[in-house]
mmCIF file of C-alpha atoms in Angstrom:
data_model
loop_
_atom_site.group_PDB
_atom_site.id
_atom_site.type_symbol
_atom_site.label_atom_id
_atom_site.label_comp_id
_atom_site.label_asym_id
_atom_site.label_seq_id
_atom_site.Cartn_x
_atom_site.Cartn_y
_atom_site.Cartn_z
ATOM 1 C CA ASP A 1 -17.947 -18.145 55.786
ATOM 2 C CA GLY A 2 -20.671 -20.733 55.374
ATOM 3 C CA GLY A 3 -19.808 -23.985 53.738
ATOM 4 C CA ILE A 4 -19.231 -27.704 53.895
ATOM 5 C CA THR A 5 -16.107 -29.207 55.378
ATOM 6 C CA GLN A 6 -14.962 -32.694 54.538
ATOM 7 C CA SER A 7 -12.067 -34.210 56.383
ATOM 8 C CA PRO A 8 -9.544 -35.531 55.850
ATOM 9 C CA LYS A 9 -8.691 -34.658 52.248
ATOM 10 C CA TYR A 10 -6.769 -37.924 51.774
ATOM 11 C CA LEU A 11 -7.349 -41.147 53.703
ATOM 12 C CA PHE A 12 -5.499 -44.422 53.516
ATOM 13 C CA ARG A 13 -6.727 -47.681 55.023
ATOM 14 C CA LYS A 14 -5.922 -51.351 54.942
ATOM 15 C CA GLU A 15 -8.433 -53.758 53.478
ATOM 16 C CA GLY A 16 -10.822 -55.123 56.087
ATOM 17 C CA GLN A 17 -10.916 -51.964 58.205
ATOM 18 C CA ASN A 18 -13.949 -49.756 58.594
ATOM 19 C CA VAL A 19 -13.343 -46.053 58.022
ATOM 20 C CA THR A 20 -15.498 -42.993 58.727
ATOM 21 C CA LEU A 21 -15.510 -39.893 56.544
ATOM 22 C CA SER A 22 -16.510 -36.628 58.142
ATOM 23 C CA CYS A 23 -18.900 -34.049 56.680
ATOM 24 C CA GLU A 24 -19.900 -30.889 58.537
ATOM 25 C CA GLN A 25 -21.971 -27.948 57.281
ATOM 26 C CA ASN A 26 -22.786 -24.560 58.784
ATOM 27 C CA LEU A 27 -25.309 -23.539 56.129
ATOM 28 C CA ASN A 28 -28.298 -24.546 58.269
ATOM 29 C CA HIS A 29 -29.407 -26.926 55.519
ATOM 30 C CA ASP A 30 -31.815 -29.736 56.327
ATOM 31 C CA ALA A 31 -30.804 -32.081 53.499
ATOM 32 C CA MET A 32 -27.396 -33.728 53.150
ATOM 33 C CA TYR A 33 -25.995 -36.177 50.613
ATOM 34 C CA TRP A 34 -23.091 -38.542 50.016
ATOM 35 C CA TYR A 35 -21.867 -39.313 46.506
ATOM 36 C CA ARG A 36 -19.090 -41.503 45.236
ATOM 37 C CA GLN A 37 -17.100 -40.448 42.165
ATOM 38 C CA ASP A 38 -15.197 -42.902 39.996
ATOM 39 C CA PRO A 39 -13.542 -42.104 36.654
ATOM 40 C CA GLY A 40 -16.015 -42.418 33.789
ATOM 41 C CA GLN A 41 -18.964 -43.137 36.081
ATOM 42 C CA GLY A 42 -19.818 -39.693 37.295
ATOM 43 C CA LEU A 43 -21.379 -39.237 40.714
ATOM 44 C CA ARG A 44 -23.376 -42.052 42.230
ATOM 45 C CA LEU A 45 -25.662 -41.472 45.203
ATOM 46 C CA ILE A 46 -24.824 -43.487 48.323
ATOM 47 C CA TYR A 47 -27.141 -42.087 51.010
ATOM 48 C CA TYR A 48 -29.134 -38.941 51.601
ATOM 49 C CA SER A 49 -30.880 -37.392 54.560
ATOM 50 C CA GLN A 50 -33.731 -34.906 54.391
ATOM 51 C CA ILE A 51 -33.872 -34.216 58.116
ATOM 52 C CA VAL A 52 -32.181 -35.086 61.395
ATOM 53 C CA ASN A 53 -32.568 -38.724 62.482
ATOM 54 C CA ASP A 54 -33.771 -39.777 59.041
ATOM 55 C CA PHE A 55 -31.901 -41.014 55.962
ATOM 56 C CA GLN A 56 -32.546 -43.016 52.801
ATOM 57 C CA LYS A 57 -30.454 -45.355 50.698
ATOM 58 C CA GLY A 58 -29.267 -44.107 47.354
ATOM 59 C CA ASP A 59 -28.347 -46.212 44.358
ATOM 60 C CA ILE A 60 -25.180 -47.808 45.791
ATOM 61 C CA ALA A 61 -25.720 -48.047 49.567
ATOM 62 C CA GLU A 62 -24.371 -51.586 50.022
ATOM 63 C CA GLY A 63 -21.250 -51.617 52.185
ATOM 64 C CA TYR A 64 -21.867 -48.117 53.553
ATOM 65 C CA SER A 65 -23.622 -46.729 56.627
ATOM 66 C CA VAL A 66 -24.538 -43.227 57.800
ATOM 67 C CA SER A 67 -25.976 -41.421 60.787
ATOM 68 C CA ARG A 68 -27.697 -38.063 61.134
ATOM 69 C CA GLU A 69 -27.780 -37.240 64.831
ATOM 70 C CA LYS A 70 -27.168 -33.522 64.298
ATOM 71 C CA LYS A 71 -28.286 -31.150 61.567
ATOM 72 C CA GLU A 72 -24.708 -30.058 60.921
ATOM 73 C CA SER A 73 -23.139 -33.497 60.583
ATOM 74 C CA PHE A 74 -23.604 -36.478 58.236
ATOM 75 C CA PRO A 75 -20.708 -38.935 58.653
ATOM 76 C CA LEU A 76 -20.255 -41.816 56.219
ATOM 77 C CA THR A 77 -18.756 -45.137 57.294
ATOM 78 C CA VAL A 78 -17.202 -47.307 54.622
ATOM 79 C CA THR A 79 -17.368 -50.824 55.980
ATOM 80 C CA SER A 80 -15.248 -53.845 55.175
ATOM 81 C CA ALA A 81 -18.230 -55.185 53.221
ATOM 82 C CA GLN A 82 -17.746 -52.556 50.507
ATOM 83 C CA LYS A 83 -15.992 -54.515 47.750
ATOM 84 C CA ASN A 84 -14.281 -51.647 45.998
ATOM 85 C CA PRO A 85 -13.994 -48.712 48.415
ATOM 86 C CA THR A 86 -11.171 -46.775 46.754
ATOM 87 C CA ALA A 87 -12.817 -43.640 45.329
ATOM 88 C CA PHE A 88 -13.377 -39.914 45.692
ATOM 89 C CA TYR A 89 -16.224 -39.224 48.128
ATOM 90 C CA LEU A 90 -18.252 -36.021 47.955
ATOM 91 C CA CYS A 91 -20.629 -34.659 50.571
ATOM 92 C CA ALA A 92 -23.262 -32.055 49.749
ATOM 93 C CA SER A 93 -26.065 -30.170 51.436
ATOM 94 C CA LYS A 94 -29.167 -28.453 50.143
ATOM 95 C CA GLY A 95 -31.468 -25.730 51.305
ATOM 96 C CA VAL A 96 -35.229 -25.658 50.945
ATOM 97 C CA GLY A 97 -37.218 -26.073 47.751
ATOM 98 C CA ASN A 98 -35.329 -25.984 44.460
ATOM 99 C CA SER A 99 -32.027 -24.803 45.928
ATOM 100 C CA PRO A 100 -28.897 -26.282 44.321
ATOM 101 C CA LEU A 101 -26.512 -28.595 46.127
ATOM 102 C CA HIS A 102 -23.494 -27.146 47.900
ATOM 103 C CA PHE A 103 -20.509 -29.486 47.807
ATOM 104 C CA GLY A 104 -17.507 -30.032 50.012
ATOM 105 C CA ASN A 105 -14.075 -30.506 48.468
ATOM 106 C CA GLY A 106 -14.162 -34.256 48.857
ATOM 107 C CA THR A 107 -12.184 -37.026 50.545
ATOM 108 C CA ARG A 108 -10.016 -39.321 48.461
ATOM 109 C CA LEU A 109 -10.036 -42.767 50.077
ATOM 110 C CA THR A 110 -7.445 -45.351 49.139
ATOM 111 C CA VAL A 111 -7.784 -48.888 50.467
ATOM 112 C CA THR A 112 -4.930 -51.341 49.930
ATOM 113 C CA ALA B 1 -37.011 -44.065 38.248
ATOM 114 C CA GLN B 2 -35.203 -40.891 37.349
ATOM 115 C CA SER B 3 -32.042 -40.921 35.252
ATOM 116 C CA VAL B 4 -29.775 -38.549 33.366
ATOM 117 C CA ALA B 5 -27.441 -39.225 30.448
ATOM 118 C CA GLN B 6 -24.487 -37.303 29.113
ATOM 119 C CA PRO B 7 -23.701 -39.003 25.810
ATOM 120 C CA GLU B 8 -20.256 -37.440 25.276
ATOM 121 C CA ASP B 9 -17.309 -38.296 27.513
ATOM 122 C CA GLN B 10 -15.276 -35.444 26.031
ATOM 123 C CA VAL B 11 -15.959 -32.309 24.022
ATOM 124 C CA ASN B 12 -13.125 -30.432 22.313
ATOM 125 C CA VAL B 13 -13.595 -26.835 21.170
ATOM 126 C CA ALA B 14 -11.296 -24.074 19.952
ATOM 127 C CA GLU B 15 -11.182 -20.918 22.052
ATOM 128 C CA GLY B 16 -13.675 -18.353 20.812
ATOM 129 C CA ASN B 17 -15.976 -20.936 19.246
ATOM 130 C CA PRO B 18 -19.411 -21.806 20.641
ATOM 131 C CA LEU B 19 -19.693 -24.894 22.814
ATOM 132 C CA THR B 20 -22.476 -27.343 23.610
ATOM 133 C CA VAL B 21 -22.458 -30.079 26.259
ATOM 134 C CA LYS B 22 -25.392 -32.448 25.903
ATOM 135 C CA CYS B 23 -27.708 -33.820 28.588
ATOM 136 C CA THR B 24 -30.912 -35.867 28.381
ATOM 137 C CA TYR B 25 -33.063 -36.907 31.308
ATOM 138 C CA SER B 26 -35.888 -39.181 32.361
ATOM 139 C CA VAL B 27 -38.283 -38.516 35.243
ATOM 140 C CA SER B 28 -41.809 -39.613 36.019
ATOM 141 C CA GLY B 29 -43.061 -36.080 36.581
ATOM 142 C CA ASN B 30 -41.716 -32.614 35.895
ATOM 143 C CA PRO B 31 -37.987 -32.124 36.375
ATOM 144 C CA TYR B 32 -35.718 -29.803 38.231
ATOM 145 C CA LEU B 33 -32.513 -29.697 36.122
ATOM 146 C CA PHE B 34 -29.052 -28.489 37.085
ATOM 147 C CA TRP B 35 -25.571 -28.053 35.642
ATOM 148 C CA TYR B 36 -22.434 -28.182 37.775
ATOM 149 C CA VAL B 37 -18.732 -27.778 36.996
ATOM 150 C CA GLN B 38 -15.826 -29.555 38.688
ATOM 151 C CA TYR B 39 -12.177 -28.547 38.703
ATOM 152 C CA PRO B 40 -9.461 -31.113 39.579
ATOM 153 C CA ASN B 41 -9.650 -32.581 43.094
ATOM 154 C CA ARG B 42 -12.455 -30.245 44.115
ATOM 155 C CA GLY B 43 -16.158 -30.453 44.794
ATOM 156 C CA LEU B 44 -18.772 -29.423 42.265
ATOM 157 C CA GLN B 45 -19.815 -25.819 41.733
ATOM 158 C CA PHE B 46 -23.340 -24.854 40.708
ATOM 159 C CA LEU B 47 -23.704 -23.194 37.280
ATOM 160 C CA LEU B 48 -27.421 -22.911 36.578
ATOM 161 C CA LYS B 49 -30.814 -24.539 37.029
ATOM 162 C CA TYR B 50 -34.160 -24.942 35.300
ATOM 163 C CA ILE B 51 -37.252 -25.089 37.469
ATOM 164 C CA THR B 52 -40.039 -23.611 35.390
ATOM 165 C CA GLY B 53 -40.658 -20.727 33.014
ATOM 166 C CA ASP B 54 -38.367 -19.682 30.163
ATOM 167 C CA ASN B 55 -36.740 -22.575 28.374
ATOM 168 C CA LEU B 56 -33.440 -20.683 28.070
ATOM 169 C CA VAL B 57 -31.726 -20.367 31.416
ATOM 170 C CA LYS B 58 -28.713 -18.138 32.023
ATOM 171 C CA GLY B 59 -26.104 -18.943 34.655
ATOM 172 C CA SER B 60 -22.608 -18.234 35.899
ATOM 173 C CA TYR B 61 -19.536 -17.471 33.752
ATOM 174 C CA GLY B 62 -21.578 -16.788 30.600
ATOM 175 C CA PHE B 63 -23.102 -20.265 30.434
ATOM 176 C CA GLU B 64 -26.688 -20.908 29.472
ATOM 177 C CA ALA B 65 -28.829 -23.996 28.986
ATOM 178 C CA GLU B 66 -31.853 -24.775 26.887
ATOM 179 C CA PHE B 67 -34.660 -26.918 28.271
ATOM 180 C CA ASN B 68 -36.524 -28.937 25.638
ATOM 181 C CA LYS B 69 -39.418 -30.891 27.076
ATOM 182 C CA SER B 70 -40.296 -32.814 23.915
ATOM 183 C CA GLN B 71 -36.718 -34.044 23.528
ATOM 184 C CA THR B 72 -36.201 -34.362 27.326
ATOM 185 C CA SER B 73 -32.936 -32.488 26.958
ATOM 186 C CA PHE B 74 -31.110 -29.753 28.847
ATOM 187 C CA HIS B 75 -27.988 -28.900 26.850
ATOM 188 C CA LEU B 76 -25.376 -26.529 28.246
ATOM 189 C CA LYS B 77 -24.123 -23.821 25.898
ATOM 190 C CA LYS B 78 -21.754 -20.892 25.711
ATOM 191 C CA PRO B 79 -21.428 -18.551 22.718
ATOM 192 C CA SER B 80 -17.647 -18.118 22.963
ATOM 193 C CA ALA B 81 -15.446 -20.627 24.803
ATOM 194 C CA LEU B 82 -12.497 -19.686 27.009
ATOM 195 C CA VAL B 83 -9.485 -21.856 27.835
ATOM 196 C CA SER B 84 -10.466 -21.424 31.502
ATOM 197 C CA ASP B 85 -13.772 -23.214 30.766
ATOM 198 C CA SER B 86 -11.838 -26.476 30.530
ATOM 199 C CA ALA B 87 -13.228 -28.694 33.294
ATOM 200 C CA LEU B 88 -15.586 -31.589 34.021
ATOM 201 C CA TYR B 89 -19.288 -30.763 33.630
ATOM 202 C CA PHE B 90 -22.180 -32.621 35.220
ATOM 203 C CA CYS B 91 -25.891 -32.522 34.531
ATOM 204 C CA ALA B 92 -28.259 -33.433 37.379
ATOM 205 C CA VAL B 93 -31.985 -34.017 37.753
ATOM 206 C CA ARG B 94 -34.508 -34.091 40.554
ATOM 207 C CA ASP B 95 -38.059 -35.249 40.140
ATOM 208 C CA ILE B 96 -40.340 -32.444 41.368
ATOM 209 C CA GLY B 97 -42.915 -34.930 42.577
ATOM 210 C CA GLY B 98 -40.403 -37.100 44.361
ATOM 211 C CA ALA B 99 -38.268 -36.804 47.452
ATOM 212 C CA SER B 100 -34.960 -34.992 47.621
ATOM 213 C CA LYS B 101 -33.112 -37.588 45.560
ATOM 214 C CA ILE B 102 -30.804 -35.886 43.049
ATOM 215 C CA ILE B 103 -29.149 -37.949 40.321
ATOM 216 C CA PHE B 104 -26.088 -36.973 38.256
ATOM 217 C CA GLY B 105 -24.919 -37.890 34.800
ATOM 218 C CA SER B 106 -21.552 -39.471 34.099
ATOM 219 C CA GLY B 107 -19.911 -36.153 33.298
ATOM 220 C CA THR B 108 -18.415 -34.579 30.174
ATOM 221 C CA ARG B 109 -14.855 -33.351 30.049
ATOM 222 C CA LEU B 110 -14.688 -30.056 28.196
ATOM 223 C CA SER B 111 -11.329 -29.171 26.665
ATOM 224 C CA ILE B 112 -10.808 -25.741 25.133
ATOM 225 C CA ARG B 113 -7.696 -25.367 22.980
ATOM 226 C CA PRO B 114 -6.051 -21.955 22.542
#
């Protein structure tokens, strides 16, 4: 079945450590997205990529980094510079034109 | 800059009654508009979209949405609510003239009581 896989489902890290969240899709979509979800704030866009080897900052990119070396993969690194990293992170991909986003099931990151 | 607002954090409806979840948007050009639903600890699922054409759009699970250009709104509706409709609902917008940036509202929790 085609879809988006985010791993792991739960992730725990100590403050000051960088951590990388995985996102893989087999939908052959060009565009991929990372959103952060916090209670009462909805989804906020971190980074998005329209094509391999290209990506743009979203509304809250500070403290995050991404790469897009392969069409199928769009990993997100939460760096130690991110002041409040504990959140639910959602990855999505999109086909051509006005196609809707397809979402993974998310990674819940807890930093203590 | 594009933006989307969902003015209600929570909507409570009795089963069998009609429901409305509100959404207003702001874009520089013409919008693509979407509704998604989220169940606990899961990703979002697509419900319906407005691109062009009829202002009333029909989607999954009996949901529909009405596009109103003059009021810049895209409210989600269902004629008869089910308890299983209880979930978190998100409105999203993409500016047709822009890049692939897609922005979401803050979400509305829909609670259907038996």
